[in-house]
PDB file of C-alpha atoms and ligand atoms in Angstrom:
ATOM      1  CA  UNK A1074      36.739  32.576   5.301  1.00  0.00           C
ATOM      2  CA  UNK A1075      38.330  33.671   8.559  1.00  0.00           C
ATOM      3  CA  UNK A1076      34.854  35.484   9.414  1.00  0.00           C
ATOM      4  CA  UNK A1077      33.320  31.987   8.808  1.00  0.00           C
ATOM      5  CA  UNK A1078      35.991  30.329  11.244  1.00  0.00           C
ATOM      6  CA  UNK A1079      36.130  32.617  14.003  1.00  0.00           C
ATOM      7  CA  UNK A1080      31.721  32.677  13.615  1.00  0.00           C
ATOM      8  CA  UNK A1081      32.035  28.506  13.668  1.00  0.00           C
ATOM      9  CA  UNK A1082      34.324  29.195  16.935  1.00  0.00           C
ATOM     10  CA  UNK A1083      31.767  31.251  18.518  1.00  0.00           C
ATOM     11  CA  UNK A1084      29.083  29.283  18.352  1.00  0.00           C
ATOM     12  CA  UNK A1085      30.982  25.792  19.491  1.00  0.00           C
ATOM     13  CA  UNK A1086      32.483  27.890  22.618  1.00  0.00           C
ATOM     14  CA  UNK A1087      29.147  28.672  23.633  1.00  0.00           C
ATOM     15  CA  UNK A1088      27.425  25.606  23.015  1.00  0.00           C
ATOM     16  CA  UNK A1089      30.325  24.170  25.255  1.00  0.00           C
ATOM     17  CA  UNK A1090      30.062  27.046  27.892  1.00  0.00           C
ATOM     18  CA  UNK A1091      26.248  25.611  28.667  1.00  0.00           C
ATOM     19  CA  UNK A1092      27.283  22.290  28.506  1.00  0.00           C
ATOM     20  CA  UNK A1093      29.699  23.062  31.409  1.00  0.00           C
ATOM     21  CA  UNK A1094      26.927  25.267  33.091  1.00  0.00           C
ATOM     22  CA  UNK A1095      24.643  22.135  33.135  1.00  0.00           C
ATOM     23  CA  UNK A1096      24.553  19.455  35.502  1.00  0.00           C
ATOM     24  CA  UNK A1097      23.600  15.631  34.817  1.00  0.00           C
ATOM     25  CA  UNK A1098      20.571  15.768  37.023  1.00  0.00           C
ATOM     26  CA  UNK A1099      19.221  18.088  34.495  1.00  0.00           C
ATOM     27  CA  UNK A1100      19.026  15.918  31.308  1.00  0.00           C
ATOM     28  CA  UNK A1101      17.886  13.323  33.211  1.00  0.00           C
ATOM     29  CA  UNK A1102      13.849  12.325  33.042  1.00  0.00           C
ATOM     30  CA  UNK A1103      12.396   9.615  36.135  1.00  0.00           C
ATOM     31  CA  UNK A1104       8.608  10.293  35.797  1.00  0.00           C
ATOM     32  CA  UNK A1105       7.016   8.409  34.269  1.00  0.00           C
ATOM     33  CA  UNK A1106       8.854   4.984  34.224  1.00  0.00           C
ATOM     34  CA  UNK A1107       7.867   3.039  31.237  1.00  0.00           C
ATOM     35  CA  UNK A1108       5.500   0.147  32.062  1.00  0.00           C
ATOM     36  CA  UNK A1109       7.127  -3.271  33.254  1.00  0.00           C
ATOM     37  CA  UNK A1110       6.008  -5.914  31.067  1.00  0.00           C
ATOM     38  CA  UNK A1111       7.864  -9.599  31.119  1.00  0.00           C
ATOM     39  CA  UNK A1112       8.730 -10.610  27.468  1.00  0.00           C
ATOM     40  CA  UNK A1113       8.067 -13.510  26.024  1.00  0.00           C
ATOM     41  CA  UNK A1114      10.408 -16.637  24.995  1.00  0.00           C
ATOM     42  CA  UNK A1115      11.047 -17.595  21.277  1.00  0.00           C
ATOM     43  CA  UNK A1116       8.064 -15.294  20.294  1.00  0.00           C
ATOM     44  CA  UNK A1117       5.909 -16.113  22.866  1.00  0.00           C
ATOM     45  CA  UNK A1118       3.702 -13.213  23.871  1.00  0.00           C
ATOM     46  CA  UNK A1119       4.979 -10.446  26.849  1.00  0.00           C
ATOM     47  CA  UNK A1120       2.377  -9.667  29.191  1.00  0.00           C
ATOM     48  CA  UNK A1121       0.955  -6.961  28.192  1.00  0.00           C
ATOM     49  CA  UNK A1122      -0.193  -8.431  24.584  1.00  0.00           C
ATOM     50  CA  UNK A1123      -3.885  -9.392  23.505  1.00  0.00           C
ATOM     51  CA  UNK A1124      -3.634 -12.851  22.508  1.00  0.00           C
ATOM     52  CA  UNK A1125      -5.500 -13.497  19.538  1.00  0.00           C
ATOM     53  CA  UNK A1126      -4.861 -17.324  18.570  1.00  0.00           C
ATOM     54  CA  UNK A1127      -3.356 -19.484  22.009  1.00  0.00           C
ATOM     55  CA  UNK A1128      -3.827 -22.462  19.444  1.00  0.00           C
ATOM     56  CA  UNK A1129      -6.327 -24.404  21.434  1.00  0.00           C
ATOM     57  CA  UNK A1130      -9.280 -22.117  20.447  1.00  0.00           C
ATOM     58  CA  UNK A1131     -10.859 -20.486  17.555  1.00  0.00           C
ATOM     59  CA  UNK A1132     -12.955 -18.125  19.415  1.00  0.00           C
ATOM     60  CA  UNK A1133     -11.639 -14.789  18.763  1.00  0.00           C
ATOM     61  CA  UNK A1134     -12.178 -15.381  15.204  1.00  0.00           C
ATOM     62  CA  UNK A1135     -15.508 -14.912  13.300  1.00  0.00           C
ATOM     63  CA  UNK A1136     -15.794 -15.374   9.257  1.00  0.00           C
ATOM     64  CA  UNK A1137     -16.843 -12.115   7.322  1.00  0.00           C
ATOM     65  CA  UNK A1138     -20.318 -12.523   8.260  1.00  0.00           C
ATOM     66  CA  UNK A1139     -20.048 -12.811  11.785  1.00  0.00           C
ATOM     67  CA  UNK A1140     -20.512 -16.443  11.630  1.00  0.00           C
ATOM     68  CA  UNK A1141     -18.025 -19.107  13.261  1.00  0.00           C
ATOM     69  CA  UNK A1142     -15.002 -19.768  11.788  1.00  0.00           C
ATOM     70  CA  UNK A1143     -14.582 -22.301   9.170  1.00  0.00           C
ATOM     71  CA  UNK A1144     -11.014 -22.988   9.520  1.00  0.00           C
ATOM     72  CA  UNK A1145      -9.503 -25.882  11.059  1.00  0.00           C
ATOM     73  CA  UNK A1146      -8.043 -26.458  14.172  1.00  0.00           C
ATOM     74  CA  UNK A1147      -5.275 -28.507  13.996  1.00  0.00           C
ATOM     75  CA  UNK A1148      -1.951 -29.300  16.211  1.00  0.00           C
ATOM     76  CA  UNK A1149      -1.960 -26.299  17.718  1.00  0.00           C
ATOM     77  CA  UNK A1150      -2.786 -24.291  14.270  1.00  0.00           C
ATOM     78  CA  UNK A1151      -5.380 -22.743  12.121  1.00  0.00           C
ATOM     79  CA  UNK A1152      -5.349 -24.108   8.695  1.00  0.00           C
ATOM     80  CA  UNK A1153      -6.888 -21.738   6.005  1.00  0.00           C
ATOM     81  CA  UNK A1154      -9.776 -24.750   4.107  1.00  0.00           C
ATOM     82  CA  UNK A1155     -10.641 -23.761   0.645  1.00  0.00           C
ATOM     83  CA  UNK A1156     -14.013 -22.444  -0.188  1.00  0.00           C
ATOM     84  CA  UNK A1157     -14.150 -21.575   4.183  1.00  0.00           C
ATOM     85  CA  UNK A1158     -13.261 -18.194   3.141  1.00  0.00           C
ATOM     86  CA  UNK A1159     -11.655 -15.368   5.419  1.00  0.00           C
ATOM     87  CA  UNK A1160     -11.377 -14.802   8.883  1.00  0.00           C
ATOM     88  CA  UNK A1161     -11.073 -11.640  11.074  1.00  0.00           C
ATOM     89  CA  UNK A1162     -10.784 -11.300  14.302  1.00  0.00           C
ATOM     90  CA  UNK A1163     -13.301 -10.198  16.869  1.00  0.00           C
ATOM     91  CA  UNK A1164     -10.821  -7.287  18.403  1.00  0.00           C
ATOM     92  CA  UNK A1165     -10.536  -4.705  16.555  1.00  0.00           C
ATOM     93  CA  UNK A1166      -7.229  -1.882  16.730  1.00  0.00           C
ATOM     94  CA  UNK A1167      -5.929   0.863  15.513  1.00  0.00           C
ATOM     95  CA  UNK A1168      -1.844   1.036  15.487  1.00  0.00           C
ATOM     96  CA  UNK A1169      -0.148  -2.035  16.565  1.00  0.00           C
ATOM     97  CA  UNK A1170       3.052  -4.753  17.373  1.00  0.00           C
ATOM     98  CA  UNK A1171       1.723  -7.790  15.624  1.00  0.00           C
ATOM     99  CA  UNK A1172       3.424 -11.265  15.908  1.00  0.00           C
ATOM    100  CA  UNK A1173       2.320 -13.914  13.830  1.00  0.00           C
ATOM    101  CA  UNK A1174       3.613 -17.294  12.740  1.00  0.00           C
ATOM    102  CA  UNK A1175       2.850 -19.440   9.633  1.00  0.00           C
ATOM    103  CA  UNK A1176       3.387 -22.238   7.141  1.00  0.00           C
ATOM    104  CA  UNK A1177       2.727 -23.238   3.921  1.00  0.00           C
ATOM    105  CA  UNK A1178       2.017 -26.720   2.732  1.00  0.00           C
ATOM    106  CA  UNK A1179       5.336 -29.237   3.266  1.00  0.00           C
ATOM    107  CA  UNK A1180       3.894 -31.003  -0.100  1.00  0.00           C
ATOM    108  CA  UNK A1181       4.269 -28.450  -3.211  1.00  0.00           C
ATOM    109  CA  UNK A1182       1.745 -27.761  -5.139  1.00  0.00           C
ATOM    110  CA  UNK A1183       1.094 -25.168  -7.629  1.00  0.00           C
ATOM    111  CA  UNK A1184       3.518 -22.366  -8.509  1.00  0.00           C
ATOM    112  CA  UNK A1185       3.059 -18.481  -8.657  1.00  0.00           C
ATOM    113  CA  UNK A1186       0.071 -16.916  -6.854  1.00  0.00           C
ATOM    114  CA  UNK A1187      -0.587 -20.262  -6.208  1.00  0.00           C
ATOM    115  CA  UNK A1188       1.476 -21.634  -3.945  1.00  0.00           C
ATOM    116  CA  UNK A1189       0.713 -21.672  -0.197  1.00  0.00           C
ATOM    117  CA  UNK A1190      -1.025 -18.068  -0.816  1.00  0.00           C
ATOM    118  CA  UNK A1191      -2.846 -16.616   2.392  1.00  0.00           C
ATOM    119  CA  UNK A1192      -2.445 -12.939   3.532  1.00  0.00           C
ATOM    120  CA  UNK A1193      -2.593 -10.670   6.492  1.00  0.00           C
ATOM    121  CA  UNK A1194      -4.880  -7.617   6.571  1.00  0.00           C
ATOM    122  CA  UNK A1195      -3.981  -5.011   8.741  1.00  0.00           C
ATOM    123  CA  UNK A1196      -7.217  -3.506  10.128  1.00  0.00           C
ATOM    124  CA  UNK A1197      -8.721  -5.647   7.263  1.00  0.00           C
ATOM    125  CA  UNK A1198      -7.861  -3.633   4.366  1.00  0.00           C
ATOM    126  CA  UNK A1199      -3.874  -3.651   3.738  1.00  0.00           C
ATOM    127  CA  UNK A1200      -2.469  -7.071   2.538  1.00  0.00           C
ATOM    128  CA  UNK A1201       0.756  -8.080   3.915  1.00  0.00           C
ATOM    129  CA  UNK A1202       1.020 -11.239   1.407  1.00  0.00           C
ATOM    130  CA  UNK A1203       1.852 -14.620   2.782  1.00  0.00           C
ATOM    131  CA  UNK A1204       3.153 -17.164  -0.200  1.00  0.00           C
ATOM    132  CA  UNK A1205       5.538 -20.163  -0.453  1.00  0.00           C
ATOM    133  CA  UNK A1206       8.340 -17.685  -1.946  1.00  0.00           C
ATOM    134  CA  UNK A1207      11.028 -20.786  -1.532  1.00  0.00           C
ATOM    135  CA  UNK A1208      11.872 -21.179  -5.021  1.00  0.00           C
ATOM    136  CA  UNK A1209       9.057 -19.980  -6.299  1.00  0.00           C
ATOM    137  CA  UNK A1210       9.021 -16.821  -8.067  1.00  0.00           C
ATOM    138  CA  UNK A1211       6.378 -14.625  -9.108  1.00  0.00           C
ATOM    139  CA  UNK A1212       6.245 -11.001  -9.671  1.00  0.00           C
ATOM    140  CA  UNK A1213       8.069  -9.206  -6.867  1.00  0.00           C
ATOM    141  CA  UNK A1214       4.931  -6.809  -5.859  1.00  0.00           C
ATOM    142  CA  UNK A1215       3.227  -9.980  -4.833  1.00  0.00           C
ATOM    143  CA  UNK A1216       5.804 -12.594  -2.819  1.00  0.00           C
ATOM    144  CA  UNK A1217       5.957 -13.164   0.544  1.00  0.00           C
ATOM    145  CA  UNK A1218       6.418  -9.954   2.407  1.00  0.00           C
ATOM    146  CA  UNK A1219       4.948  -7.663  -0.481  1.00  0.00           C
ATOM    147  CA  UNK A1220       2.437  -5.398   0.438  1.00  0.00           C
ATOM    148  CA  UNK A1221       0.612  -6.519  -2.450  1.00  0.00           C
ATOM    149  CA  UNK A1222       0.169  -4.941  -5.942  1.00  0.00           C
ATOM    150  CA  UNK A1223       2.405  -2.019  -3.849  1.00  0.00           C
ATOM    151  CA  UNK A1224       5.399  -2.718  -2.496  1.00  0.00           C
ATOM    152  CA  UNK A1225       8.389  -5.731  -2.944  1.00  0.00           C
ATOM    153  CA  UNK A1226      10.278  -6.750   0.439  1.00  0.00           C
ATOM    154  CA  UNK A1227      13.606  -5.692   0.615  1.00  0.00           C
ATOM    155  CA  UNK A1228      14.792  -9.296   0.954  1.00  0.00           C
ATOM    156  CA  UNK A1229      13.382 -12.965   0.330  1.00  0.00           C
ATOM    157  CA  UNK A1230      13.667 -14.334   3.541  1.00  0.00           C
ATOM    158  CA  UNK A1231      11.619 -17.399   3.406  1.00  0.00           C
ATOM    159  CA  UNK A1232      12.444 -20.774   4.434  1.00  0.00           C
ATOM    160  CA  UNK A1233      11.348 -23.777   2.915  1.00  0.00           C
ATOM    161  CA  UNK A1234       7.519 -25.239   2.678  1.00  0.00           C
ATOM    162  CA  UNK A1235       6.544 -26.596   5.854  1.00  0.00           C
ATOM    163  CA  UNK A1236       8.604 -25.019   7.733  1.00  0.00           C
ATOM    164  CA  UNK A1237       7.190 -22.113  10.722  1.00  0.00           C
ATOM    165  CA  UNK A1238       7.858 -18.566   9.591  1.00  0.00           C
ATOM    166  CA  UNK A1239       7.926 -15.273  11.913  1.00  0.00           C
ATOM    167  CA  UNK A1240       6.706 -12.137  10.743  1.00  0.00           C
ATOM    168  CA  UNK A1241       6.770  -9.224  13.254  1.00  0.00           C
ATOM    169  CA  UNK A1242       5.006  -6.401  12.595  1.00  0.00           C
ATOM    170  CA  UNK A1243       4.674  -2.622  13.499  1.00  0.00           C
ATOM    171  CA  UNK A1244       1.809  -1.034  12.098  1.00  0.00           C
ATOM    172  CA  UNK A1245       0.655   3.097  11.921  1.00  0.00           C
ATOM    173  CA  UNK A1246      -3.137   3.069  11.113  1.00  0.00           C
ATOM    174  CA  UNK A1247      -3.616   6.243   9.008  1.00  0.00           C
ATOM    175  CA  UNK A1248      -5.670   9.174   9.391  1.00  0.00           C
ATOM    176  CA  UNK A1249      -8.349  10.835   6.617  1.00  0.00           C
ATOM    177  CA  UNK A1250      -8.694  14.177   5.173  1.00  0.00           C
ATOM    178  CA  UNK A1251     -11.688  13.119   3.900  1.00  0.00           C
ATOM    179  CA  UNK A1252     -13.448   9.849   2.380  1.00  0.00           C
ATOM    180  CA  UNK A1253     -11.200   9.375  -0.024  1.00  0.00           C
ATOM    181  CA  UNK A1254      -7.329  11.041   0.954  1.00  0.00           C
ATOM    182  CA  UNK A1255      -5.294  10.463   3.717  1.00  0.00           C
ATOM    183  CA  UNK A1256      -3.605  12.997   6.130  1.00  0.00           C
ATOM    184  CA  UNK A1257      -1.302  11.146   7.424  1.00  0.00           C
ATOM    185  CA  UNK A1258      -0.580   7.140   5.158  1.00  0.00           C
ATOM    186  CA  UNK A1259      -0.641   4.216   7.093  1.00  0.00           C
ATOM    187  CA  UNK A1260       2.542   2.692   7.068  1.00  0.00           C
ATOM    188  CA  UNK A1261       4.411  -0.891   7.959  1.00  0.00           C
ATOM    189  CA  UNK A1262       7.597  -2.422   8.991  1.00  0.00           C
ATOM    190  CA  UNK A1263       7.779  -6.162   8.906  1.00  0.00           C
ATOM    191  CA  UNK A1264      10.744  -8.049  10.090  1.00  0.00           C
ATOM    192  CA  UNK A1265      10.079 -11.591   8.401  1.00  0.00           C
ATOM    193  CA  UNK A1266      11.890 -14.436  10.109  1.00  0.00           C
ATOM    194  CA  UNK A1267      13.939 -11.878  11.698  1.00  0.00           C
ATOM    195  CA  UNK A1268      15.205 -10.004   8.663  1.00  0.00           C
ATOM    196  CA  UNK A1269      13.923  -6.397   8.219  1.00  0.00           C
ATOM    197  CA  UNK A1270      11.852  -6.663   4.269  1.00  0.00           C
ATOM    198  CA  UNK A1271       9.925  -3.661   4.627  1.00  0.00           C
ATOM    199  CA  UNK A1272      11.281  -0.429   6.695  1.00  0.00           C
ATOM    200  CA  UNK A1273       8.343   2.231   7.998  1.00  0.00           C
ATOM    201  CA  UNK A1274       6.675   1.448   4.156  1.00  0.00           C
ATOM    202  CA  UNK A1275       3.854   3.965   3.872  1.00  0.00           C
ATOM    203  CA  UNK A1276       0.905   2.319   2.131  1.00  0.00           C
ATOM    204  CA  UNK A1277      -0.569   3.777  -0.916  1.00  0.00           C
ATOM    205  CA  UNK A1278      -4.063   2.133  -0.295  1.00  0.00           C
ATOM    206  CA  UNK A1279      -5.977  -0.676  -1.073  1.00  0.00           C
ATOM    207  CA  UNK A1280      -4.739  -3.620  -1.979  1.00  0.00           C
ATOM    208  CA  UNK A1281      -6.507  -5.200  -4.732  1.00  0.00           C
ATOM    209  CA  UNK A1282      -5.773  -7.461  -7.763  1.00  0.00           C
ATOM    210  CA  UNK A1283      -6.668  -5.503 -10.342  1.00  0.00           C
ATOM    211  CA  UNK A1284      -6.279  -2.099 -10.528  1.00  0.00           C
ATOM    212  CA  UNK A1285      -4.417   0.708  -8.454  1.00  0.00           C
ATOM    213  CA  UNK A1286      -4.874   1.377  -4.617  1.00  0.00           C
ATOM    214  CA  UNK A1287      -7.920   2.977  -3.564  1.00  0.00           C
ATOM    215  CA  UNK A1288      -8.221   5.171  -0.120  1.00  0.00           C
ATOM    216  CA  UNK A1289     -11.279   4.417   1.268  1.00  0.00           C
ATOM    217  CA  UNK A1290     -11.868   6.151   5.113  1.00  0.00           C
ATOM    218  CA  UNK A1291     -11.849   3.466   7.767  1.00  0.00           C
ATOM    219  CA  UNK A1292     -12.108   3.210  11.606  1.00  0.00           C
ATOM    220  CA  UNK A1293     -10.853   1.028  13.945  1.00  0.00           C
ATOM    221  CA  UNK A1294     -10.391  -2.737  12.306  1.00  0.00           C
ATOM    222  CA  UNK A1295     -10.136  -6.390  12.677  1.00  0.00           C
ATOM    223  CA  UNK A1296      -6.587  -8.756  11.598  1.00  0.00           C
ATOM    224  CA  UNK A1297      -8.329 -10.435   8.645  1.00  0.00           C
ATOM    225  CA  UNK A1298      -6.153 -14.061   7.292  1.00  0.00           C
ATOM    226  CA  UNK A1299      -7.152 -14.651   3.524  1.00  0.00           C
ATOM    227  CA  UNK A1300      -8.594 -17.943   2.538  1.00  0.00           C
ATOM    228  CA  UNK A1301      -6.652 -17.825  -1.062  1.00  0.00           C
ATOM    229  CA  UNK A1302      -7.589 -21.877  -1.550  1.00  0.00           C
ATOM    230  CA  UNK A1303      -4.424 -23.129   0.130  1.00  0.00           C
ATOM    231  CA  UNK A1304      -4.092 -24.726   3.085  1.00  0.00           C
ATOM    232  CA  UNK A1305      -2.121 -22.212   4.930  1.00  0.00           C
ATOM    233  CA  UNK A1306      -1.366 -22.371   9.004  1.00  0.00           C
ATOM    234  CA  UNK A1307      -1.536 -20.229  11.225  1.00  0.00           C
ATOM    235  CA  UNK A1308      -0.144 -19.924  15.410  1.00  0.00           C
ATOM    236  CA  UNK A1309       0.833 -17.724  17.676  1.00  0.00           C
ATOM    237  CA  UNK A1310      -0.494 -14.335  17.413  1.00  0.00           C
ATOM    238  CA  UNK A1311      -1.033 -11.848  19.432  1.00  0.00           C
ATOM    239  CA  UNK A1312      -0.945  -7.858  19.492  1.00  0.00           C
ATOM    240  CA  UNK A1313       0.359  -4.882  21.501  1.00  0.00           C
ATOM    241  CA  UNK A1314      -1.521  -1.672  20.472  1.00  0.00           C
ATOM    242  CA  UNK A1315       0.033   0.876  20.290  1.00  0.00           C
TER     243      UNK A1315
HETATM  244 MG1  LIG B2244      -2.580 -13.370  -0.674  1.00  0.00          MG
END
């Protein structure tokens, strides 16, 4: 015990003898500077983002074909029109920040799955789900925030139909082994109207209805909204790649 005390001395002396050795100048780093951006207000984009819907055009959007998008344009939104089916965007990215704003129907219909259901596809493959979740409840894998079939939120942070919702977004695009197995998992943190629900989630695939996750190799890919047969809104999004 006193060997252990007197070895414990030792090495705290001599981590304190450097530490006096040292001067400031040397733990401090000038080059590079980090970038200077100016932020945004109330979620409006900094100056270095790629703005992918200013709300007075649909341009940057394209349905799964290629073709124009089907979606309306309305008050400074885009409002998901059953049977229009998805949209993705033209860009395409990698890792990202992604801001994004949206709202489900102020008159209720439905319940479950069905109620103000849209989603967000990172790189168009991993659905971040977008639902009424305001007294609503369905299973937990699938509400608002889940990354569906996968993983709950931590926290049902939703406010009430008709209402604008925030979800911020950083996203880690994975890397392959091969076709079908990752190297590294992509993973997610979403802050949803502010509140932390999912925290550096790695995602275990694909994100389909029925059945488990697949890993399927991908490059580079497009923010794809889902056209679930509500009529969803969108604003307000843009991207910072990262
Ligand atoms: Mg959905």
């Amino acid at each position: 015990m006193k060997y252990l005390l007197a070895l414990t001395f030792c090495f705290y002396a001599s981590i304190s003898a450097i530490t006096q050795e040292m001067k400031p100048e040397e733990t401090k780093v000038w080059d590079p500077e980090p970038a200077v951006i100016t932020p945004g207000m109330n979620g409006s984009a900094p100056s270095d983002a790629i703005v992918l819907f200013d709300g007075k055009s649909l341009d940057g959007w394209v349905d799964k074909d290629g073709g124009p998008s089907k979606w309306k344009l309305e008050d400074g939104a885009m409002v998901a029109q059953k049977g229009a089916g998805d949209i993705i965007t033209k860009h395409k990215f990698e890792s990202a920040q992604i801001h994004i704003e949206w709202r489900t129907p102020a008159k209720v219909e439905g319940e479950s799955q069905g109620r103000g259901n849209s989603g967000i596809f990172l790189q168009g493959v991993y659905e971040l789900q977008v639902l009424d979740s305001y007294n609503n409840r369905t299973y937990s894998n699938g509400q608002a925030g889940s990354i569906y079939k996968q993983t709950m939120p931590l926290a049902n942070a939703s406010k009430g139909p008709g209402e604008w919702q925030t979800y911020d977004i950083i996203y880690h695009a994975p890397t392959f082994n091969s076709g079908h197995e990752y190297k590294t998992h992509p993973t997610i943190t979403v802050f949803h109207n502010g509140v932390l629900i999912q925290d550096h989630t790695k995602i275990q695939g694909t994100t389909p209805y029925i059945g488990p996750p697949k890993v399927n190799q991908h490059g580079k890919g497009p923010l794809k909204l889902q056209d679930h047969g509500n009529p969803t809104a969108f604003r307000n999004i843009w991207i910072r790649e990262l």
